[in-house]
Amino acid sequence: MATEQNQDAQDLGQEQAEQQTAETQAETEQVDVSVEDLQNQITKLEESLKLEKARTANAVYEAQKSVERIQRDAEKHKETVIEKFAKELLDSVDNLERAIQAAGGIESPLLEGVELTLKSLLNTLEKFNVVEVNMSNGFNADLHQAVGIAPDAKAGEIGTVLQKGYTLSNRLLRPAMVLVGQ
């Protein structure tokens, strides 16, 4: 019986050894397969990371472009608002100049007040780059609008200014209405 038990113990030991050997071989194969799988996963993750980095860079670029576009649009809108506002103020400038002409050169406190108001308004407009169109260089179709012929003026010269013109930041705000010589 002792031999039988020894035989059983040896068989059991041999089975355990075979089982351990099989497990070790399976683990080795699994480790081999796992290393290959892990390398494939690393490659896939690196590609995915590159793609996500490219997407992030593109998103940052698009965001910067959007900010620049919004700033340009805001600047254009600001210029448009200033332009509209300045055009409306030019009517007041014209009216104050007409009031000064209507006074006929008679000095009075009222005339002095109108002149000071006009001067103040023109100074404010100049702060925002609204300046009067230059009339001394002769007729320029880009800056002047000829509305008639001045018989006493030379050809190409401005005879009479009916309404002053103004520019805003070197862009024409309102052309000067003039009579031109023939």
XYZ file of C-alpha atoms in Angstrom:
182
model
C 0.000 0.000 0.000
C 2.887 2.285 0.641
C 4.051 1.777 -2.894
C 0.628 2.558 -4.150
C 0.584 5.738 -2.151
C 4.070 6.562 -3.339
C 2.983 5.834 -6.874
C -0.113 8.012 -6.429
C 2.021 10.749 -4.898
C 4.460 10.538 -7.777
C 1.615 10.560 -10.289
C 0.072 13.518 -8.514
C 3.443 15.288 -8.378
C 4.010 14.520 -12.033
C 0.550 15.829 -12.938
C 1.177 18.975 -10.942
C 4.544 19.418 -12.640
C 2.964 18.885 -16.057
C 0.187 21.272 -15.143
C 2.715 23.907 -13.968
C 4.734 23.410 -17.161
C 1.569 23.825 -19.233
C 0.606 26.931 -17.253
C 4.110 28.350 -17.664
C 4.006 27.694 -21.415
C 0.532 29.282 -21.608
C 1.744 32.299 -19.628
C 4.799 32.582 -21.869
C 2.595 32.475 -24.966
C 0.209 34.909 -23.322
C 3.136 37.199 -22.463
C 4.366 36.958 -26.062
C 0.908 37.696 -27.374
C 0.431 40.436 -24.799
C 3.683 42.170 -25.799
C 2.626 42.171 -29.444
C -0.861 43.327 -28.517
C 0.580 46.018 -26.298
C 2.897 47.221 -29.047
C -0.074 47.382 -31.428
C -2.073 49.266 -28.839
C 0.827 51.675 -28.271
C 1.057 52.299 -32.017
C -2.688 52.908 -32.237
C -2.610 55.217 -29.239
C 0.323 57.182 -30.685
C -1.588 57.626 -33.946
C -4.674 58.654 -32.006
C -2.584 61.112 -29.978
C -1.140 62.637 -33.169
C -4.652 63.005 -34.582
C -5.931 64.632 -31.402
C -2.921 66.980 -31.275
C -3.634 68.002 -34.875
C -7.305 68.557 -34.050
C -6.379 70.617 -30.997
C -3.914 72.712 -32.987
C -6.573 73.255 -35.656
C -9.117 74.252 -33.027
C -6.674 76.736 -31.472
C -5.908 78.166 -34.925
C -9.621 78.503 -35.722
C -10.246 80.171 -32.354
C -7.468 82.697 -32.995
C -8.829 83.432 -36.462
C -12.303 83.876 -35.004
C -10.991 86.345 -32.434
C -9.173 88.294 -35.166
C -12.287 88.306 -37.359
C -14.462 89.482 -34.469
C -11.974 92.261 -33.713
C -11.957 93.348 -37.385
C -15.756 93.278 -37.476
C -15.933 95.279 -34.244
C -13.498 97.842 -35.666
C -15.522 98.125 -38.882
C -18.699 98.511 -36.872
C -17.077 101.197 -34.734
C -15.947 103.059 -37.857
C -19.429 102.791 -39.356
C -21.028 104.146 -36.187
C -18.545 107.025 -36.002
C -19.131 107.748 -39.691
C -22.915 107.897 -39.272
C -22.598 110.027 -36.158
C -20.146 112.407 -37.838
C -22.434 112.797 -40.861
C -25.262 113.799 -38.550
C -23.028 116.332 -36.777
C -22.057 117.890 -40.110
C -25.634 119.129 -40.454
C -25.143 121.036 -37.190
C -21.842 122.441 -38.476
C -23.595 123.636 -41.655
C -26.384 125.245 -39.655
C -23.950 127.050 -37.365
C -21.991 128.335 -40.394
C -25.248 129.556 -41.981
C -26.151 131.329 -38.722
C -22.778 133.094 -38.762
C -23.308 134.153 -42.403
C -26.840 135.339 -41.647
C -25.526 137.626 -38.919
C -23.946 139.687 -41.693
C -20.747 140.442 -39.775
C -22.510 142.418 -37.051
C -20.703 141.669 -33.792
C -22.926 140.546 -30.952
C -22.679 138.223 -27.973
C -25.025 135.818 -29.763
C -22.752 135.666 -32.827
C -19.722 135.167 -30.600
C -21.510 132.266 -28.858
C -22.387 130.651 -32.185
C -18.774 131.012 -33.377
C -17.427 129.453 -30.164
C -19.925 126.613 -30.457
C -18.870 125.999 -34.051
C -15.203 126.081 -33.074
C -15.804 123.608 -30.244
C -17.756 121.266 -32.515
C -15.034 121.373 -35.193
C -12.343 120.664 -32.570
C -14.326 117.661 -31.340
C -14.706 116.359 -34.885
C -10.956 116.765 -35.473
C -10.248 114.620 -32.407
C -12.027 111.808 -34.243
C -10.153 112.491 -37.518
C -13.008 114.340 -39.232
C -11.360 117.147 -41.214
C -12.458 119.562 -43.891
C -11.688 118.685 -47.529
C -8.846 120.749 -48.986
C -10.131 123.295 -51.542
C -6.828 124.959 -52.428
C -5.599 122.309 -54.885
C -8.364 122.847 -57.415
C -11.153 120.518 -58.424
C -10.698 116.836 -57.529
C -13.556 114.533 -58.548
C -12.696 112.192 -55.669
C -13.267 114.924 -53.075
C -15.561 117.446 -54.775
C -18.951 117.223 -56.389
C -19.439 119.724 -59.185
C -23.052 120.916 -59.163
C -22.700 123.776 -61.591
C -20.449 126.120 -63.534
C -18.861 129.226 -62.048
C -18.530 131.805 -64.865
C -15.835 133.835 -63.095
C -13.523 130.857 -62.262
C -10.731 129.460 -64.428
C -11.053 126.000 -65.994
C -10.559 123.237 -63.407
C -10.643 125.712 -60.523
C -13.255 125.841 -57.783
C -15.349 128.975 -58.055
C -17.866 128.814 -55.240
C -18.198 126.337 -52.389
C -21.861 125.626 -51.726
C -21.254 123.038 -48.999
C -17.963 122.029 -47.384
C -16.758 118.460 -47.714
C -15.226 116.365 -44.953
C -13.079 113.263 -44.643
C -12.976 110.729 -41.817
C -9.576 109.084 -41.319
C -8.610 109.976 -44.909
C -11.823 108.451 -46.302
C -14.406 110.703 -47.892
C -17.257 111.334 -45.494
C -19.080 113.929 -47.559
C -17.946 115.483 -50.854
C -17.743 119.257 -51.123
C -20.488 120.667 -53.369
C -18.837 123.247 -55.595
C -19.253 125.363 -58.703
C -16.347 124.804 -61.125
C -14.880 127.028 -63.807
C -15.130 125.996 -67.468
